[in-house]
Amino acid sequence: MLNTRKGIKNDRVNDIINSFQILFESESGYKISKNSGVPYQTVQDLGNRKTKLEDARLRTIIKLYSYYVSLKERYSCANKVVL
């Protein structure tokens, strides 16, 4: 049972890491910084892998992930057809 929980946690962490890769590939550092509230240099350092995600502050990770989720929701809503 414990291994299952670890697997779930690892899957969730991998999902978050993948979301950052998608975010950094799809948006400019300036736009991410402006819309997430994370300093530009921090975004650049994470995007260029000068700073590891594991070394980032939790509040930075939360802000970036929240921004990613908001973009994901915005794009999924924009693609829905209203009848």
Coordinates of C-alpha atoms in Angstrom, one line a residue:
M1 CA 0.0 0.0 0.0
L2 CA 2.8 2.4 0.8
N3 CA 4.4 1.8 -2.6
T4 CA 1.2 2.8 -4.2
R5 CA 1.2 6.1 -2.4
K6 CA 4.8 6.7 -3.4
G7 CA 3.9 6.0 -7.0
I8 CA 1.0 8.4 -6.9
K9 CA 3.2 11.1 -5.5
N10 CA 5.9 10.5 -8.0
D11 CA 3.3 10.6 -10.8
R12 CA 2.0 13.9 -9.5
V13 CA 5.5 15.4 -9.2
N14 CA 6.3 14.3 -12.8
D15 CA 3.1 15.9 -14.0
I16 CA 4.1 19.2 -12.4
I17 CA 7.6 19.0 -13.9
N18 CA 6.2 18.3 -17.3
S19 CA 3.8 21.2 -16.9
F20 CA 6.8 23.5 -16.4
Q21 CA 8.5 22.2 -19.5
I22 CA 5.4 22.8 -21.5
L23 CA 5.0 26.3 -20.0
F24 CA 8.6 27.3 -20.7
E25 CA 8.4 26.0 -24.3
S26 CA 5.1 27.7 -25.1
E27 CA 5.4 31.2 -23.4
S28 CA 8.2 33.7 -23.4
G29 CA 10.0 34.4 -20.1
Y30 CA 8.7 37.9 -20.1
K31 CA 5.1 36.8 -20.4
I32 CA 5.5 34.1 -17.8
S33 CA 7.0 36.6 -15.4
K34 CA 4.4 39.3 -16.0
N35 CA 1.4 37.0 -15.7
S36 CA 2.7 34.8 -12.8
G37 CA 4.3 37.4 -10.6
V38 CA 7.6 35.5 -10.5
P39 CA 10.7 37.7 -11.2
Y40 CA 11.9 37.6 -14.7
Q41 CA 15.4 36.5 -13.8
T42 CA 14.0 33.6 -11.8
V43 CA 11.9 32.5 -14.8
Q44 CA 14.9 32.8 -17.1
D45 CA 17.1 30.8 -14.7
L46 CA 14.5 28.0 -14.4
G47 CA 13.7 28.0 -18.1
N48 CA 17.4 27.8 -19.1
R49 CA 18.0 25.2 -16.4
K50 CA 20.6 27.4 -14.7
T51 CA 18.5 26.8 -11.5
K52 CA 17.1 23.4 -10.9
L53 CA 13.3 23.2 -10.2
E54 CA 14.1 21.2 -7.1
D55 CA 16.1 24.2 -5.8
A56 CA 13.2 26.7 -6.5
R57 CA 11.2 28.1 -3.6
L58 CA 7.8 26.6 -3.0
R59 CA 6.0 29.9 -3.6
T60 CA 7.7 30.2 -7.0
I61 CA 6.6 26.7 -7.9
I62 CA 3.0 27.4 -6.8
K63 CA 2.9 30.7 -8.8
L64 CA 4.2 29.1 -11.9
Y65 CA 1.9 26.0 -11.6
S66 CA -1.1 28.2 -11.0
Y67 CA -0.3 30.2 -14.1
Y68 CA 0.1 27.0 -16.1
V69 CA -3.3 25.7 -14.8
S70 CA -4.9 29.0 -15.7
L71 CA -3.5 28.9 -19.2
K72 CA -4.6 25.3 -19.6
E73 CA -8.2 26.2 -18.5
R74 CA -8.3 29.2 -20.7
Y75 CA -7.3 27.2 -23.8
S76 CA -9.6 24.3 -23.0
C77 CA -12.5 26.8 -22.6
A78 CA -11.6 28.6 -25.9
N79 CA -11.7 25.3 -27.8
K80 CA -15.2 24.4 -26.6
V81 CA -18.1 25.0 -28.9
V82 CA -21.1 26.8 -27.4
L83 CA -24.4 25.6 -28.6

